[in-house]
Amino acid sequence: MLGWLEGVRFRCKTVEKTQALFSKNINNNKDGLREGLLSDSSTWGAFPERSYSRLSAGGASGAEPVGRAVRVDVPTALSDRSRRIVLDLLRDVLQFIGSDDGATFAYYLYYIYCFNYWKKKNLPTLNPRFPVGDLGLAAWGKESLFIRLQNIYNEIKSNGHKHGGLYFFNGPIYFPVHPEMVKRVLVSDFDHFVDRGMYENSHKVPLSSHIFSMRGDQWRSIRTKMSPTFTSGKMKSMYNIVVKYCDNLVKVLEPLDGNEVDVKDVFRRFTCDIVGSTSFGIDCNSLNYPDTEFVRMVERIFAHSVWKLLKVAFEEGLQNPGNIIKISHSDKTVEQYFTNLVKETVEYRDKNNVVRDDFLNILIQLRDREGMSFKEIVAQSFLFFTAGFETSSLTLSYCIHELAHNQEIQDSARKEIAEKLGRDSSKYCYEDVLSLPCLDKMVKETLRKYPPAAMLNRICVKQYHIPDTDTVIEEGTPVVISLLGLQRDPEYFPDPLKFDPERFGTSNNITPYTYLPFGDGPRNCIGVHFQIF
Ligand code: HEM
């Protein structure tokens, strides 16, 4: 993408301010970017944070900024008003229960008793509190869930433990910290942790029945069918789609020279166009038309209102983080819209014998070869869109943010492109893009410092005796791995908040199972090759 944006230079308007706030982890200051984790869709986790960065024209020459500015906006998931409403509601509920003092007290005792679960299993715990367990402020939306998990990681590790037991509300969660424990869950003892424990119900919530949330044999069967098609060769065939949208991005940005640009918004729309085109086979054109029906539907997917959260909390409980997926997948309007979208496209392709190199075509082939049903095609393409969209747009936004802060790294990336590929982006090809080590390190470092999916989760599917301990993890226990904890651990990544692509230089060895932006093991990200774009 940098190749296409040859004439655009990224600068940050508020570097000093942001650095001053760096150590605080959370920064709700209007003018600074929180160095925690941004994820609009994160459960209990996204709060107002803004970054204004400055772009300037002038290419790699390092000319003075001439005034393109970039703003990174991450909207809040729970506004102050919403939080007040939840607290009022909770107070009312408690008052209602309080009409029977005895029952309330018994329930309270039961709840507190649940916090003994891990102690009885000899697993180190922290200090869970009624009613949110170890979630602390994250449960009330005052802290990112991912930052909370990072803090828990640090605490368990600094107490000299390799793993621990947590509570989401009163539900127990197994929390591996040491890379050896992480490896066991993801790879070595995978057959005990095959599923994610995500909400899935193909009848009630058809969109939830996709590869990400599928369980056991059903997941195994679909993953085996899909994996051979998600090769780098397939990604190569989608290169032209990406090029088309890069050209479009340049056309949108160039006239904005001298203006402030909301980088997160622009790259969100840019990614929306690419992932929408490859997942649904349609030209969303949200870069040029930010207010189409498609864009409104996408916003609906990621809008986690407090009411939807409460509904899921009452229906499914939030002790298992996997239930949260029900929020975005059970919206009937969204379901209807995307079902019609896929239906029309598939019918058009069938009728006109259209074969296009994209994810939807992979699914159509699976229908023809393996009998994949229409309902399954819709759910999978919906998943490809949601899995690829937010992750890729956040990675791009963070990468631009870091380039704006680190001008010398930006220079070296541009120099590499100019030297190896030349300045005419129309002549680049897929193989060229793969041959840029400097750019590759930059993306890897972005994904280290800001893993877009900052938490891996599994559920124990058959009782597991943790080797060399007397702890047994029971079937049905959720497992959570903190990627922020591992990827910002100074033992594995010295000076972890420094953006240093050279960590991924050839001479540097990354400790296995400490760098996992795409997860690991048989259930890792199937779209891992696609991210190189
Ligand atoms: C920067 C981009 C991306 C990042 C950082 C990312 C990250 C992840 C992570 C962390 C997981 C969970 C892995 C685990 O539990 O071990 C995952 C799963 C998955 N991702 Fe991605 N992803 C990205 C792009 C994509 C794209 C473009 C697709 C499009 C097809 C995709 C499709 C999937 C699917 C289908 C799964 C579930 C795999 C399974 O359960 O078998 N991802 N991704």
PDB file of N, CA and C and ligand atoms in Angstrom, residues 186 196 211-213 219 223 226 230 275 359 383-385 387-389 391-392 395 447 451-453 455-458 483 516-528 530-531, ligand 1:
ATOM      1  N   LEU A 186      -2.665 -24.949  22.742  1.00  0.00           N
ATOM      2  CA  LEU A 186      -2.910 -24.690  21.321  1.00  0.00           C
ATOM      3  C   LEU A 186      -2.470 -25.838  20.417  1.00  0.00           C
ATOM      4  N   ARG A 196     -13.662 -23.468  20.551  1.00  0.00           N
ATOM      5  CA  ARG A 196     -13.514 -22.149  21.196  1.00  0.00           C
ATOM      6  C   ARG A 196     -14.606 -21.916  22.227  1.00  0.00           C
ATOM      7  N   ILE A 211     -17.146 -21.572  10.615  1.00  0.00           N
ATOM      8  CA  ILE A 211     -15.944 -22.323  11.012  1.00  0.00           C
ATOM      9  C   ILE A 211     -15.339 -21.827  12.336  1.00  0.00           C
ATOM     10  N   PHE A 212     -15.455 -20.529  12.610  1.00  0.00           N
ATOM     11  CA  PHE A 212     -14.861 -19.973  13.836  1.00  0.00           C
ATOM     12  C   PHE A 212     -15.526 -20.542  15.091  1.00  0.00           C
ATOM     13  N   SER A 213     -16.851 -20.755  15.001  1.00  0.00           N
ATOM     14  CA  SER A 213     -17.546 -21.210  16.209  1.00  0.00           C
ATOM     15  C   SER A 213     -17.943 -22.691  16.149  1.00  0.00           C
ATOM     16  N   TRP A 219     -16.366 -28.956  12.847  1.00  0.00           N
ATOM     17  CA  TRP A 219     -15.283 -28.012  12.538  1.00  0.00           C
ATOM     18  C   TRP A 219     -14.177 -28.706  11.752  1.00  0.00           C
ATOM     19  N   ARG A 223     -12.843 -27.494   8.154  1.00  0.00           N
ATOM     20  CA  ARG A 223     -11.474 -26.960   8.100  1.00  0.00           C
ATOM     21  C   ARG A 223     -10.645 -27.773   7.106  1.00  0.00           C
ATOM     22  N   MET A 226     -11.587 -26.665   3.698  1.00  0.00           N
ATOM     23  CA  MET A 226     -11.231 -25.286   3.329  1.00  0.00           C
ATOM     24  C   MET A 226      -9.727 -25.044   3.258  1.00  0.00           C
ATOM     25  N   PHE A 230      -7.059 -22.143   1.013  1.00  0.00           N
ATOM     26  CA  PHE A 230      -6.538 -20.883   1.573  1.00  0.00           C
ATOM     27  C   PHE A 230      -5.015 -20.826   1.448  1.00  0.00           C
ATOM     28  N   VAL A 275     -12.349  -6.518   1.696  1.00  0.00           N
ATOM     29  CA  VAL A 275     -12.862  -7.756   2.303  1.00  0.00           C
ATOM     30  C   VAL A 275     -14.298  -8.009   1.846  1.00  0.00           C
ATOM     31  N   PHE A 359     -13.098 -15.371  -2.028  1.00  0.00           N
ATOM     32  CA  PHE A 359     -13.497 -16.343  -1.002  1.00  0.00           C
ATOM     33  C   PHE A 359     -14.852 -16.970  -1.333  1.00  0.00           C
ATOM     34  N   LEU A 383     -18.571 -14.782   8.078  1.00  0.00           N
ATOM     35  CA  LEU A 383     -17.407 -14.921   8.969  1.00  0.00           C
ATOM     36  C   LEU A 383     -16.138 -14.388   8.306  1.00  0.00           C
ATOM     37  N   PHE A 384     -15.939 -14.733   7.022  1.00  0.00           N
ATOM     38  CA  PHE A 384     -14.732 -14.237   6.341  1.00  0.00           C
ATOM     39  C   PHE A 384     -14.714 -12.712   6.390  1.00  0.00           C
ATOM     40  N   PHE A 385     -15.890 -12.135   6.196  1.00  0.00           N
ATOM     41  CA  PHE A 385     -15.949 -10.672   6.226  1.00  0.00           C
ATOM     42  C   PHE A 385     -15.607 -10.142   7.627  1.00  0.00           C
ATOM     43  N   ALA A 387     -14.130 -11.640  10.147  1.00  0.00           N
ATOM     44  CA  ALA A 387     -12.791 -12.017  10.619  1.00  0.00           C
ATOM     45  C   ALA A 387     -11.717 -11.181   9.938  1.00  0.00           C
ATOM     46  N   GLY A 388     -11.939 -10.863   8.665  1.00  0.00           N
ATOM     47  CA  GLY A 388     -10.904 -10.156   7.926  1.00  0.00           C
ATOM     48  C   GLY A 388     -10.985  -8.647   8.042  1.00  0.00           C
ATOM     49  N   PHE A 389     -12.175  -8.140   8.223  1.00  0.00           N
ATOM     50  CA  PHE A 389     -12.388  -6.689   8.145  1.00  0.00           C
ATOM     51  C   PHE A 389     -11.752  -5.930   9.317  1.00  0.00           C
ATOM     52  N   THR A 391      -9.801  -6.936  11.806  1.00  0.00           N
ATOM     53  CA  THR A 391      -8.393  -7.247  12.052  1.00  0.00           C
ATOM     54  C   THR A 391      -7.492  -6.480  11.082  1.00  0.00           C
ATOM     55  N   SER A 392      -7.864  -6.513   9.797  1.00  0.00           N
ATOM     56  CA  SER A 392      -6.999  -5.868   8.803  1.00  0.00           C
ATOM     57  C   SER A 392      -7.042  -4.350   8.927  1.00  0.00           C
ATOM     58  N   THR A 395      -4.946  -3.276  11.859  1.00  0.00           N
ATOM     59  CA  THR A 395      -3.507  -3.432  11.598  1.00  0.00           C
ATOM     60  C   THR A 395      -3.004  -2.270  10.740  1.00  0.00           C
ATOM     61  N   LEU A 447       1.786  -6.090  14.356  1.00  0.00           N
ATOM     62  CA  LEU A 447       0.930  -7.151  14.907  1.00  0.00           C
ATOM     63  C   LEU A 447       1.417  -7.620  16.277  1.00  0.00           C
ATOM     64  N   PRO A 451      -1.805  -6.580  18.626  1.00  0.00           N
ATOM     65  CA  PRO A 451      -2.517  -7.724  18.035  1.00  0.00           C
ATOM     66  C   PRO A 451      -4.013  -7.426  17.954  1.00  0.00           C
ATOM     67  N   PRO A 452      -4.598  -7.390  16.744  1.00  0.00           N
ATOM     68  CA  PRO A 452      -6.010  -6.995  16.647  1.00  0.00           C
ATOM     69  C   PRO A 452      -6.948  -7.954  17.364  1.00  0.00           C
ATOM     70  N   ALA A 453      -6.610  -9.241  17.336  1.00  0.00           N
ATOM     71  CA  ALA A 453      -7.402 -10.180  18.139  1.00  0.00           C
ATOM     72  C   ALA A 453      -6.512 -10.502  19.343  1.00  0.00           C
ATOM     73  N   MET A 455      -6.789 -11.706  22.232  1.00  0.00           N
ATOM     74  CA  MET A 455      -7.049 -12.778  23.189  1.00  0.00           C
ATOM     75  C   MET A 455      -7.387 -14.044  22.393  1.00  0.00           C
ATOM     76  N   LEU A 456      -6.754 -15.149  22.736  1.00  0.00           N
ATOM     77  CA  LEU A 456      -7.131 -16.418  22.117  1.00  0.00           C
ATOM     78  C   LEU A 456      -8.005 -17.154  23.112  1.00  0.00           C
ATOM     79  N   ASN A 457      -9.020 -17.830  22.622  1.00  0.00           N
ATOM     80  CA  ASN A 457      -9.831 -18.595  23.572  1.00  0.00           C
ATOM     81  C   ASN A 457     -10.150 -19.993  23.059  1.00  0.00           C
ATOM     82  N   ARG A 458     -10.233 -20.896  24.002  1.00  0.00           N
ATOM     83  CA  ARG A 458     -10.584 -22.287  23.743  1.00  0.00           C
ATOM     84  C   ARG A 458     -11.504 -22.741  24.859  1.00  0.00           C
ATOM     85  N   LEU A 483      -2.764 -12.222  24.512  1.00  0.00           N
ATOM     86  CA  LEU A 483      -1.698 -11.912  23.559  1.00  0.00           C
ATOM     87  C   LEU A 483      -0.984 -10.618  23.916  1.00  0.00           C
ATOM     88  N   LEU A 516       1.906 -14.552  18.746  1.00  0.00           N
ATOM     89  CA  LEU A 516       0.795 -15.354  18.223  1.00  0.00           C
ATOM     90  C   LEU A 516      -0.336 -14.510  17.632  1.00  0.00           C
ATOM     91  N   PRO A 517      -0.031 -13.510  16.788  1.00  0.00           N
ATOM     92  CA  PRO A 517      -1.135 -12.670  16.307  1.00  0.00           C
ATOM     93  C   PRO A 517      -2.173 -13.440  15.498  1.00  0.00           C
ATOM     94  N   PHE A 518      -1.771 -14.582  14.940  1.00  0.00           N
ATOM     95  CA  PHE A 518      -2.732 -15.400  14.185  1.00  0.00           C
ATOM     96  C   PHE A 518      -3.068 -16.696  14.926  1.00  0.00           C
ATOM     97  N   GLY A 519      -2.797 -16.715  16.218  1.00  0.00           N
ATOM     98  CA  GLY A 519      -3.025 -17.926  16.987  1.00  0.00           C
ATOM     99  C   GLY A 519      -2.023 -18.991  16.580  1.00  0.00           C
ATOM    100  N   ASP A 520      -2.290 -20.233  16.937  1.00  0.00           N
ATOM    101  CA  ASP A 520      -1.386 -21.317  16.543  1.00  0.00           C
ATOM    102  C   ASP A 520      -2.119 -22.643  16.642  1.00  0.00           C
ATOM    103  N   GLY A 521      -1.460 -23.661  16.097  1.00  0.00           N
ATOM    104  CA  GLY A 521      -2.044 -25.000  16.157  1.00  0.00           C
ATOM    105  C   GLY A 521      -3.082 -25.193  15.060  1.00  0.00           C
ATOM    106  N   PRO A 522      -3.784 -26.342  15.103  1.00  0.00           N
ATOM    107  CA  PRO A 522      -4.740 -26.659  14.027  1.00  0.00           C
ATOM    108  C   PRO A 522      -5.853 -25.625  13.882  1.00  0.00           C
ATOM    109  N   ARG A 523      -6.076 -24.814  14.916  1.00  0.00           N
ATOM    110  CA  ARG A 523      -7.185 -23.865  14.861  1.00  0.00           C
ATOM    111  C   ARG A 523      -6.695 -22.432  14.671  1.00  0.00           C
ATOM    112  N   ASN A 524      -5.521 -22.295  14.069  1.00  0.00           N
ATOM    113  CA  ASN A 524      -4.996 -20.935  13.880  1.00  0.00           C
ATOM    114  C   ASN A 524      -5.788 -20.213  12.780  1.00  0.00           C
ATOM    115  N   CYS A 525      -5.386 -18.979  12.496  1.00  0.00           N
ATOM    116  CA  CYS A 525      -6.126 -18.186  11.501  1.00  0.00           C
ATOM    117  C   CYS A 525      -5.958 -18.793  10.108  1.00  0.00           C
ATOM    118  N   ILE A 526      -7.067 -19.049   9.476  1.00  0.00           N
ATOM    119  CA  ILE A 526      -6.997 -19.665   8.141  1.00  0.00           C
ATOM    120  C   ILE A 526      -6.630 -18.614   7.082  1.00  0.00           C
ATOM    121  N   GLY A 527      -6.811 -17.336   7.437  1.00  0.00           N
ATOM    122  CA  GLY A 527      -6.548 -16.258   6.473  1.00  0.00           C
ATOM    123  C   GLY A 527      -5.155 -15.667   6.626  1.00  0.00           C
ATOM    124  N   VAL A 528      -4.248 -16.403   7.278  1.00  0.00           N
ATOM    125  CA  VAL A 528      -2.933 -15.850   7.609  1.00  0.00           C
ATOM    126  C   VAL A 528      -2.167 -15.372   6.371  1.00  0.00           C
ATOM    127  N   PHE A 530      -3.431 -14.089   3.747  1.00  0.00           N
ATOM    128  CA  PHE A 530      -4.099 -12.940   3.154  1.00  0.00           C
ATOM    129  C   PHE A 530      -3.599 -11.622   3.751  1.00  0.00           C
ATOM    130  N   GLN A 531      -3.107 -11.668   5.004  1.00  0.00           N
ATOM    131  CA  GLN A 531      -2.733 -10.425   5.681  1.00  0.00           C
ATOM    132  C   GLN A 531      -1.538  -9.725   5.037  1.00  0.00           C
TER     133      GLN A 531
HETATM  134  C1  HEM B   1      -4.406  -8.992  10.106  1.00  0.00           C
HETATM  135  C2  HEM B   1      -5.329  -9.869   9.808  1.00  0.00           C
HETATM  136  C3  HEM B   1      -5.801 -11.003  10.679  1.00  0.00           C
HETATM  137  C4  HEM B   1      -5.489 -11.314  11.982  1.00  0.00           C
HETATM  138  C5  HEM B   1      -4.538 -10.593  12.932  1.00  0.00           C
HETATM  139  C6  HEM B   1      -6.234 -12.517  12.321  1.00  0.00           C
HETATM  140  C7  HEM B   1      -6.190 -13.146  13.558  1.00  0.00           C
HETATM  141  C8  HEM B   1      -6.861 -14.308  13.873  1.00  0.00           C
HETATM  142  C9  HEM B   1      -6.780 -14.994  15.136  1.00  0.00           C
HETATM  143  C10 HEM B   1      -5.939 -14.542  16.335  1.00  0.00           C
HETATM  144  C11 HEM B   1      -7.570 -16.088  15.059  1.00  0.00           C
HETATM  145  C12 HEM B   1      -7.778 -17.116  16.171  1.00  0.00           C
HETATM  146  C13 HEM B   1      -6.669 -18.143  16.057  1.00  0.00           C
HETATM  147  C14 HEM B   1      -6.633 -19.114  17.206  1.00  0.00           C
HETATM  148  O1  HEM B   1      -7.611 -19.215  17.939  1.00  0.00           O
HETATM  149  O2  HEM B   1      -5.602 -19.817  17.365  1.00  0.00           O
HETATM  150  C15 HEM B   1      -8.171 -16.117  13.747  1.00  0.00           C
HETATM  151  C16 HEM B   1      -9.009 -17.103  13.290  1.00  0.00           C
HETATM  152  C17 HEM B   1      -9.584 -17.099  12.044  1.00  0.00           C
HETATM  153  N1  HEM B   1      -9.366 -16.176  11.043  1.00  0.00           N
HETATM  154 FE1  HEM B   1      -8.111 -14.598  11.108  1.00  0.00          FE
HETATM  155  N2  HEM B   1      -6.991 -12.878  11.240  1.00  0.00           N
HETATM  156  C18 HEM B   1      -6.752 -11.992  10.223  1.00  0.00           C
HETATM  157  C19 HEM B   1      -7.306 -12.017   8.956  1.00  0.00           C
HETATM  158  C20 HEM B   1      -8.176 -12.959   8.494  1.00  0.00           C
HETATM  159  C21 HEM B   1      -8.758 -12.969   7.161  1.00  0.00           C
HETATM  160  C22 HEM B   1      -8.482 -11.953   6.073  1.00  0.00           C
HETATM  161  C23 HEM B   1      -9.580 -14.027   7.108  1.00  0.00           C
HETATM  162  C24 HEM B   1     -10.402 -14.368   5.890  1.00  0.00           C
HETATM  163  C25 HEM B   1     -10.747 -15.388   5.453  1.00  0.00           C
HETATM  164  C26 HEM B   1      -9.523 -14.717   8.398  1.00  0.00           C
HETATM  165  C27 HEM B   1     -10.215 -15.863   8.745  1.00  0.00           C
HETATM  166  C28 HEM B   1     -10.138 -16.527   9.956  1.00  0.00           C
HETATM  167  C29 HEM B   1     -10.881 -17.746  10.267  1.00  0.00           C
HETATM  168  C30 HEM B   1     -11.848 -18.469   9.347  1.00  0.00           C
HETATM  169  C31 HEM B   1     -10.518 -18.114  11.570  1.00  0.00           C
HETATM  170  C32 HEM B   1     -11.036 -19.330  12.344  1.00  0.00           C
HETATM  171  C33 HEM B   1     -10.204 -20.552  12.025  1.00  0.00           C
HETATM  172  C34 HEM B   1     -10.714 -21.814  12.699  1.00  0.00           C
HETATM  173  O3  HEM B   1     -11.360 -21.767  13.734  1.00  0.00           O
HETATM  174  O4  HEM B   1     -10.455 -22.898  12.138  1.00  0.00           O
HETATM  175  N3  HEM B   1      -8.660 -14.027   9.222  1.00  0.00           N
HETATM  176  N4  HEM B   1      -7.722 -15.022  13.024  1.00  0.00           N
END
